[in-house]
Short mmCIF file of C-alpha atoms in Angstrom, two decimals:
data_model
loop_
_atom_site.label_atom_id
_atom_site.label_comp_id
_atom_site.label_asym_id
_atom_site.label_seq_id
_atom_site.Cartn_x
_atom_site.Cartn_y
_atom_site.Cartn_z
CA MET A 650 17.38 -33.67 -11.30
CA ILE A 651 20.02 -31.95 -9.19
CA ASP A 652 20.11 -32.57 -5.47
CA GLY A 653 23.52 -31.60 -4.15
CA THR A 654 24.97 -31.28 -0.69
CA ALA A 655 24.38 -27.53 -0.81
CA GLY A 656 20.63 -28.09 -0.84
CA VAL A 657 20.16 -27.17 -4.48
CA SER A 658 17.29 -28.97 -6.19
CA GLY A 659 15.74 -28.50 -9.60
CA HIS A 660 15.89 -29.68 -13.19
CA ARG A 661 17.82 -28.38 -16.17
CA GLU A 662 14.94 -28.59 -18.63
CA PRO A 663 12.10 -26.12 -17.96
CA ASP A 664 8.66 -27.52 -17.18
CA GLU A 665 6.39 -25.23 -19.19
CA ALA A 666 3.20 -26.88 -17.93
CA LEU A 667 4.09 -26.02 -14.34
CA LEU A 668 3.70 -22.30 -15.04
CA ASP A 669 0.00 -22.75 -15.79
CA ASN A 670 -0.62 -24.74 -12.61
CA PRO A 671 -1.15 -22.26 -9.73
CA ASP A 672 -1.08 -25.01 -7.10
CA ALA A 673 2.28 -26.30 -8.37
CA LEU A 674 3.63 -22.75 -8.48
CA ALA A 675 2.69 -22.24 -4.83
CA GLU A 676 4.32 -25.54 -3.89
CA HIS A 677 7.60 -24.57 -5.58
CA ASP A 678 7.52 -21.06 -4.09
CA PRO A 679 7.26 -21.80 -0.34
CA GLY A 680 8.86 -18.48 0.61
CA GLY A 681 6.30 -16.51 -1.35
CA MET A 682 8.57 -14.62 -3.77
CA LEU A 683 5.66 -14.10 -6.14
CA ARG A 684 3.62 -12.63 -3.31
CA HIS A 685 6.49 -10.41 -2.14
CA THR A 686 7.08 -9.15 -5.68
CA ALA A 687 3.38 -8.40 -6.06
CA SER A 688 3.63 -6.11 -3.01
CA ALA A 689 5.76 -3.56 -4.91
CA GLY A 690 2.93 -1.01 -5.11
CA ALA A 691 2.22 -1.41 -1.41
CA GLN A 692 5.93 -0.93 -0.71
CA VAL A 693 5.82 2.46 -2.44
CA ARG A 694 2.85 3.61 -0.35
CA GLU A 695 4.15 2.26 2.96
CA THR A 696 7.67 3.63 2.75
CA ALA A 697 6.46 7.00 1.45
CA ALA A 698 4.42 7.25 4.65
CA LEU A 699 7.37 6.13 6.78
CA ALA A 700 9.67 8.67 5.14
CA ALA A 701 7.11 11.41 5.83
CA GLU A 702 7.35 10.57 9.53
CA ALA A 703 11.15 10.85 9.60
CA ASN A 704 12.78 14.19 10.29
CA LEU A 705 14.24 14.61 6.82
CA GLN A 706 14.04 18.37 6.95
CA VAL A 707 17.26 18.50 9.01
CA LEU A 708 19.05 17.40 5.82
CA ALA A 709 18.05 20.64 4.12
CA ASP A 710 18.87 22.98 7.00
CA GLU A 711 22.46 23.39 5.85
CA GLY A 712 21.50 24.02 2.23
CA ARG A 713 22.44 22.22 -0.93
CA PRO A 714 25.27 19.68 -0.50
CA ARG A 715 28.39 19.49 -2.62
CA ALA A 716 27.60 15.86 -3.52
CA VAL A 717 25.37 12.97 -2.46
CA VAL A 718 26.76 9.48 -1.93
CA ILE A 719 24.37 6.51 -1.78
CA ALA A 720 26.11 3.67 0.02
CA GLY A 721 24.89 0.09 -0.23
CA ILE A 722 25.43 -3.24 -1.93
CA GLY A 723 23.18 -5.39 -4.12
CA THR A 724 19.61 -4.12 -4.32
CA ALA A 725 20.44 -1.35 -1.83
CA GLY A 726 23.14 -0.22 -4.24
CA ARG A 727 20.64 -0.13 -7.10
CA THR A 728 18.76 2.62 -5.25
CA GLY A 729 21.67 4.92 -6.01
CA ASP A 730 21.41 4.11 -9.70
CA VAL A 731 17.68 4.88 -9.59
CA LEU A 732 18.28 8.21 -7.86
CA ALA A 733 21.00 9.23 -10.31
CA THR A 734 18.75 8.38 -13.26
CA VAL A 735 15.58 10.00 -11.93
CA ALA A 736 17.56 13.13 -10.98
CA GLY A 737 18.88 13.21 -14.55
CA PRO A 738 21.65 15.26 -16.15
CA ARG A 739 20.14 18.51 -14.86
CA CYS A 740 20.75 17.49 -11.23
CA PRO A 741 22.64 20.40 -9.60
CA VAL A 742 25.09 18.18 -7.68
CA PRO A 743 26.82 14.83 -8.35
CA VAL A 744 24.86 11.74 -7.25
CA ILE A 745 27.31 8.90 -6.66
CA PRO A 746 26.36 5.27 -5.92
CA HIS A 747 29.07 3.68 -3.72
CA ARG A 748 29.28 -0.09 -3.29
CA SER A 749 32.38 -0.47 -1.13
CA ALA A 750 32.89 -0.21 2.63
CA GLY A 751 33.39 3.31 3.96
CA VAL A 752 32.98 6.37 1.75
CA PRO A 753 35.13 8.03 -0.94
CA GLY A 754 38.14 9.85 0.47
CA TRP A 755 36.87 13.29 -0.49
CA VAL A 756 33.61 13.06 1.50
CA GLY A 757 33.38 15.70 4.22
CA ALA A 758 31.11 18.15 5.97
CA ALA A 759 29.83 19.62 2.70
CA ASP A 760 28.38 16.31 1.55
CA VAL A 761 25.42 14.01 2.25
CA VAL A 762 25.69 10.24 2.67
CA ILE A 763 22.59 8.04 2.33
CA ALA A 764 23.34 4.60 3.80
CA VAL A 765 20.96 1.85 2.66
CA SER A 766 20.66 -1.74 3.88
CA ALA A 767 17.54 -3.92 3.88
CA SER A 768 18.86 -5.90 6.85
CA GLY A 769 20.39 -2.88 8.54
CA ARG A 770 23.65 -4.76 9.02
CA SER A 771 25.52 -4.82 5.72
CA PRO A 772 29.19 -3.89 6.23
CA GLU A 773 29.06 -1.46 3.30
CA ALA A 774 26.18 0.60 4.69
CA LEU A 775 27.41 0.44 8.28
CA GLY A 776 30.92 1.44 7.28
CA ALA A 777 29.61 4.34 5.21
CA ALA A 778 27.33 5.58 8.00
CA GLU A 779 30.13 5.47 10.55
CA ALA A 780 32.60 7.18 8.22
CA ALA A 781 30.08 9.90 7.38
CA HIS A 782 29.55 10.55 11.09
CA ARG A 783 33.29 10.76 11.75
CA ARG A 784 33.83 13.18 8.90
CA GLY A 785 30.92 15.43 9.79
CA ALA A 786 28.91 14.71 6.64
CA ARG A 787 25.14 14.86 6.79
CA LEU A 788 23.75 11.36 7.08
CA VAL A 789 20.42 9.66 6.45
CA ALA A 790 20.01 5.92 6.90
CA VAL A 791 17.44 3.53 5.41
CA GLY A 792 17.00 -0.01 6.68
CA ALA A 793 15.40 -2.49 9.01
CA PRO A 794 14.09 -1.10 12.31
CA ASP A 795 15.98 -1.91 15.53
CA SER A 796 19.09 -2.72 13.51
CA GLN A 797 22.76 -1.82 13.78
CA LEU A 798 22.24 0.82 11.11
CA GLN A 799 19.55 2.49 13.18
CA SER A 800 21.94 2.53 16.16
CA VAL A 801 24.62 4.26 14.10
CA ALA A 802 22.08 6.82 12.85
CA GLU A 803 20.91 7.50 16.40
CA ARG A 804 24.48 8.04 17.61
CA ALA A 805 24.97 10.48 14.74
CA ARG A 806 21.59 12.13 15.46
CA ALA A 807 20.75 11.53 11.84
CA PRO A 808 17.36 10.75 10.27
CA PHE A 809 16.56 7.05 10.02
CA ILE A 810 13.77 5.65 7.84
CA PRO A 811 12.69 2.22 9.11
CA VAL A 812 11.80 -0.22 6.33
CA PRO A 813 10.11 -3.36 7.71
CA ARG A 814 11.96 -6.51 6.60
CA ARG A 815 9.24 -8.68 5.08
CA ALA A 816 11.10 -10.10 2.09
CA PRO A 817 14.62 -10.63 0.74
CA ALA A 818 16.33 -7.44 -0.31
CA ARG A 819 15.97 -8.25 -4.01
CA ALA A 820 12.17 -8.28 -3.55
CA SER A 821 12.31 -4.96 -1.68
CA LEU A 822 13.63 -2.61 -4.36
CA TRP A 823 10.74 -0.17 -4.06
CA ALA A 824 10.71 -0.21 -0.27
CA LEU A 825 14.37 0.87 -0.28
CA THR A 826 14.19 3.23 -3.25
CA VAL A 827 11.33 5.51 -2.22
CA PRO A 828 13.00 6.77 1.01
CA VAL A 829 16.18 7.52 -0.96
CA LEU A 830 14.20 9.53 -3.50
CA LEU A 831 12.33 11.45 -0.81
CA ALA A 832 15.56 12.28 1.02
CA ALA A 833 16.94 13.63 -2.26
CA ARG A 834 13.73 15.59 -2.82
CA THR A 835 14.20 17.26 0.55
CA LEU A 836 17.62 18.38 -0.67
CA GLY A 837 16.07 19.81 -3.84
CA LEU A 838 17.74 17.30 -6.15
CA VAL A 839 14.74 15.52 -7.67
CA LYS A 840 11.16 16.40 -8.52
CA VAL A 841 9.11 13.50 -7.24
CA ASN A 842 5.67 14.50 -6.03
CA GLU A 843 2.86 12.58 -4.37
CA ALA A 844 1.09 12.10 -7.70
CA ASP A 845 4.22 10.48 -9.16
CA LEU A 846 4.37 8.07 -6.24
CA ALA A 847 0.66 7.26 -6.47
CA GLU A 848 0.86 6.64 -10.23
CA THR A 849 3.96 4.49 -9.80
CA ALA A 850 2.26 2.40 -7.12
CA ALA A 851 -0.81 2.02 -9.33
CA ARG A 852 1.37 0.93 -12.26
CA LEU A 853 3.08 -1.69 -10.09
CA ASP A 854 -0.30 -2.93 -8.86
CA ALA A 855 -1.61 -3.24 -12.41
CA ASP A 856 1.45 -5.14 -13.60
CA ALA A 857 1.24 -7.45 -10.58
CA ASP A 858 -2.32 -8.27 -11.60
CA ARG A 859 -1.28 -8.95 -15.21
CA CYS A 860 1.51 -11.22 -13.97
CA ARG A 861 -0.47 -13.08 -11.28
CA SER A 862 0.04 -16.82 -11.00
CA THR A 863 -3.52 -17.62 -12.07
CA ALA A 864 -3.12 -15.81 -15.42
CA GLU A 865 -2.20 -18.31 -18.13
CA SER A 866 1.01 -18.00 -20.11
CA PHE A 867 -0.58 -16.69 -23.29
CA VAL A 868 -2.00 -13.64 -21.46
CA ASN A 869 0.67 -13.30 -18.75
CA PRO A 870 3.59 -11.21 -20.07
CA ALA A 871 5.97 -12.41 -17.35
CA LYS A 872 5.31 -16.10 -18.00
CA SER A 873 5.68 -15.53 -21.75
CA LEU A 874 8.99 -13.73 -21.23
CA ALA A 875 10.22 -16.49 -18.89
CA LEU A 876 9.39 -19.21 -21.41
CA GLY A 877 11.17 -17.30 -24.16
CA LEU A 878 14.29 -17.04 -22.03
CA ALA A 879 14.26 -20.67 -20.90
CA GLY A 880 17.41 -22.49 -21.94
CA SER A 881 19.05 -19.37 -23.37
CA VAL A 882 21.87 -17.01 -22.51
CA PRO A 883 19.93 -13.78 -21.88
CA ILE A 884 21.27 -10.44 -23.05
CA VAL A 885 19.39 -7.47 -21.59
CA TRP A 886 20.12 -3.99 -22.91
CA GLY A 887 18.48 -0.67 -22.11
CA SER A 888 18.05 1.99 -24.78
CA SER A 889 18.40 4.95 -22.39
CA PRO A 890 19.95 5.63 -18.96
CA LEU A 891 16.60 4.90 -17.30
CA ALA A 892 16.09 1.71 -19.29
CA THR A 893 19.67 0.68 -18.49
CA VAL A 894 18.90 0.77 -14.76
CA ALA A 895 15.98 -1.57 -15.45
CA ALA A 896 18.21 -3.79 -17.62
CA ARG A 897 20.78 -4.16 -14.86
CA ARG A 898 18.01 -4.86 -12.39
CA PHE A 899 16.75 -7.66 -14.65
CA GLY A 900 20.29 -9.01 -14.79
CA ASP A 901 20.36 -9.06 -10.99
CA THR A 902 17.08 -10.95 -10.65
CA LEU A 903 17.80 -13.42 -13.44
CA SER A 904 21.05 -14.34 -11.69
CA ALA A 905 19.73 -14.48 -8.13
CA ASN A 906 16.23 -15.89 -8.69
CA ALA A 907 16.64 -18.07 -11.80
CA ARG A 908 20.42 -18.69 -11.53
CA TYR A 909 20.92 -17.77 -15.20
CA PRO A 910 24.12 -16.19 -16.51
CA VAL A 911 23.23 -12.89 -18.12
CA VAL A 912 24.80 -9.94 -19.92
CA SER A 913 23.13 -6.63 -19.10
CA GLY A 914 23.84 -2.96 -19.54
CA ALA A 915 23.51 0.07 -21.79
CA LEU A 916 22.78 -0.42 -25.47
CA GLY A 917 24.90 2.63 -26.33
CA GLU A 918 27.97 1.02 -24.78
CA ALA A 919 27.10 -2.43 -26.17
CA GLY A 920 26.99 -0.97 -29.67
CA ARG A 921 30.73 -0.34 -29.43
CA GLY A 922 31.62 -3.94 -28.70
CA ARG A 923 29.24 -6.36 -27.04
CA VAL A 924 26.75 -6.23 -29.89
CA GLY A 925 29.25 -8.57 -31.54
CA LEU A 926 27.75 -11.32 -29.40
CA LEU A 927 24.97 -11.51 -31.98
CA ASP A 928 27.53 -12.86 -34.47
CA GLY A 929 29.01 -15.41 -32.07
CA VAL A 930 28.69 -19.11 -31.39
CA PHE A 931 25.53 -18.62 -29.33
CA GLY A 932 24.06 -16.11 -31.78
CA GLY A 933 24.23 -15.92 -35.56
CA LEU A 934 26.54 -18.91 -35.94
CA ALA A 935 24.17 -21.21 -34.07
CA GLU A 936 21.02 -19.79 -35.57
CA GLY A 937 22.47 -20.00 -39.10
CA GLU A 938 22.64 -23.79 -38.81
CA ARG A 939 18.92 -24.09 -38.05
CA ASP A 940 16.65 -25.75 -40.60
CA ILE A 941 14.57 -23.00 -42.21
CA PHE A 942 11.49 -25.20 -41.74
CA ALA A 943 12.16 -25.78 -38.03
CA ASP A 944 9.90 -24.43 -35.30
CA PRO A 945 11.38 -21.02 -34.38
CA ASP A 946 10.98 -21.85 -30.70
CA ASP A 947 12.96 -25.09 -30.96
CA GLU A 948 16.48 -25.10 -29.58
CA ALA A 949 19.28 -24.27 -32.01
CA PRO A 950 21.39 -27.21 -33.24
CA GLY A 951 24.36 -26.20 -31.11
CA GLY A 952 22.26 -26.18 -27.95
CA THR A 953 22.28 -22.99 -25.92
CA ARG A 954 21.37 -19.83 -27.81
CA LEU A 955 21.18 -16.11 -27.15
CA ARG A 956 17.89 -14.45 -26.29
CA LEU A 957 17.82 -10.69 -26.50
CA VAL A 958 15.66 -8.51 -24.25
CA LEU A 959 15.52 -4.85 -25.25
CA LEU A 960 14.12 -2.36 -22.77
CA ARG A 961 13.05 0.83 -24.52
CA ASP A 962 12.31 4.10 -22.77
CA GLY A 963 9.33 4.84 -24.99
CA GLY A 964 10.35 8.29 -26.17
CA LEU A 965 8.81 10.28 -23.32
CA ASN A 966 11.87 12.24 -22.19
CA PRO A 967 12.18 15.78 -23.59
CA GLU A 968 15.37 16.01 -25.61
CA ASP A 969 16.79 18.91 -23.66
CA ASP A 970 16.74 16.82 -20.46
CA ALA A 971 18.20 13.66 -21.97
CA ASP A 972 21.80 12.46 -21.90
CA GLU A 973 21.53 11.86 -25.65
CA PRO A 974 19.06 13.16 -28.23
CA LEU A 975 16.01 10.96 -28.16
CA ASP A 976 16.16 10.18 -31.85
CA VAL A 977 19.67 8.75 -31.38
CA GLU A 978 18.44 6.33 -28.72
CA GLU A 979 15.45 5.34 -30.84
CA ARG A 980 17.51 4.75 -34.00
CA ARG A 981 19.98 2.65 -32.04
CA ALA A 982 17.19 0.51 -30.59
CA ASP A 983 15.65 0.05 -34.04
CA ALA A 984 19.06 -0.92 -35.41
CA LEU A 985 19.53 -3.57 -32.72
CA GLN A 986 16.18 -5.17 -33.52
CA THR A 987 17.10 -5.24 -37.20
CA LEU A 988 20.50 -6.81 -36.45
CA ALA A 989 18.89 -9.48 -34.28
CA GLU A 990 16.29 -10.28 -36.93
CA ARG A 991 18.94 -10.64 -39.63
CA ARG A 992 20.84 -13.13 -37.47
CA GLY A 993 17.81 -15.10 -36.35
CA VAL A 994 18.31 -14.09 -32.71
CA ARG A 995 14.98 -13.84 -30.87
CA CYS A 996 14.28 -10.45 -29.33
CA ASP A 997 11.71 -9.48 -26.70
CA VAL A 998 10.92 -5.77 -26.34
CA VAL A 999 9.54 -4.09 -23.22
CA THR A 1000 8.59 -0.44 -23.74
CA ALA A 1001 8.23 2.04 -20.91
CA GLU A 1002 4.89 3.65 -20.17
CA GLY A 1003 3.88 6.45 -17.84
CA GLY A 1004 4.12 10.17 -17.36
CA SER A 1005 7.05 10.41 -14.92
CA ALA A 1006 10.53 8.93 -14.86
CA LEU A 1007 9.66 6.88 -11.79
CA GLU A 1008 6.52 5.39 -13.30
CA ARG A 1009 8.35 4.59 -16.54
CA LEU A 1010 11.05 2.83 -14.57
CA ALA A 1011 8.41 0.82 -12.73
CA SER A 1012 6.86 -0.22 -16.05
CA LEU A 1013 10.24 -1.60 -17.18
CA VAL A 1014 11.02 -3.38 -13.91
CA ALA A 1015 7.75 -5.06 -12.90
CA VAL A 1016 7.24 -7.67 -15.65
CA PRO A 1017 10.94 -8.70 -15.75
CA ASP A 1018 10.91 -9.10 -11.94
CA PHE A 1019 8.07 -11.61 -12.22
CA ALA A 1020 9.66 -13.27 -15.26
CA SER A 1021 12.82 -14.06 -13.28
CA ILE A 1022 10.72 -15.83 -10.66
CA TYR A 1023 8.65 -17.78 -13.19
CA LEU A 1024 11.86 -18.87 -14.91
CA ALA A 1025 13.19 -20.21 -11.60
CA LEU A 1026 9.93 -22.04 -10.92
CA ALA A 1027 9.92 -23.58 -14.41
CA HIS A 1028 13.24 -25.20 -13.50
CA GLY A 1029 11.96 -26.39 -10.13
CA LEU A 1030 14.13 -23.88 -8.26
CA ASP A 1031 12.98 -22.10 -5.12
CA PRO A 1032 13.50 -18.44 -6.09
CA MET A 1033 13.92 -17.35 -2.49
CA ALA A 1034 16.40 -19.93 -1.21
CA VAL A 1035 19.82 -19.39 -2.79
CA PRO A 1036 22.24 -21.70 -0.95
CA ALA A 1037 25.31 -20.27 -2.69
CA ILE A 1038 24.61 -16.83 -1.20
CA THR A 1039 24.35 -18.25 2.31
CA GLU A 1040 27.49 -20.34 1.86
CA MET A 1041 29.39 -17.38 0.43
CA LYS A 1042 28.57 -15.28 3.49
CA GLU A 1043 29.54 -18.10 5.84
CA LEU A 1044 32.85 -18.77 4.08
CA ALA A 1045 33.73 -15.08 3.82
CA ASN A 1046 33.05 -14.52 7.53
CA GLN A 1047 35.20 -17.41 8.79
#
């Protein structure tokens, strides 16, 4: 049991029985992270309605921009990755996520800046909004109502989409993402229609039901994934650009919610170097020392082991719209599973489903989001309260 001065409490060994005890789960989740995560479908519907009420049309009055910069940090920054991926390689202008204060030096009157902050007070979003205003760039802001970000948008006479702050930013991905997508749609950069939003929300609702706390581990994909990852070093790779966004999102939530170190990114890039992790001391070397008669779920002799999570796009993108030919992505994903099997490294696969890029992304994000929370709860950690984040902010602001 850990109980340090920073307020951290929990236990190193996961309590598997806790995950099938809804009352115990509620007790260990006082902030309601499971409930907030289950609201993802509602977030899509609510913020789509809020964006419809904002005067986004003024963004389009000056025509197509030279480039679009999405400014934000953390989950707000991920919205830029989502937009770039959903827009795809056929997008007529560059879509550039920006995670530093201010904006790139080349931004000017020909460009659009979308500043995103769940709290409405992040220095990165505020600095970007103010810089965009000074330089004459078109601005749209997304964040908490009655915030500093709204004040900057009002001074700039720019559209502001208020996103009610009901949960931590990392549980508000969809609330922040939908306004960004709809602003980009107004500019003619993405094709996201009302049916896409409705199907995405329905997908998120369905996955929330599958992953509910009262569903036992053997039928709950998020609990099963969490138990498979328990005690491991997770490696999460995406087979396509869209799946890579989901992989990096899972890396974010595993770190923040469950406090697990994780390697995440694109399988194509990993295949040029990081795939060598499968041969290392936490991969093939450790697994090779295991007794062939041992339970495959028992810990490797050397202790900590790798656990691979492969997110596959499902083969629904037409080849002429993809960054790489679809068969290349599929062969690479198949090769990774074969490599992992040969080395005894356990591999979980999540395959995208749905008819639009946004719905497929939702199908790759929802179960891993819940899994990161269940993994935290199995270790007795409160997934909402992260003392190190609070302390970091306090120390950095001294």
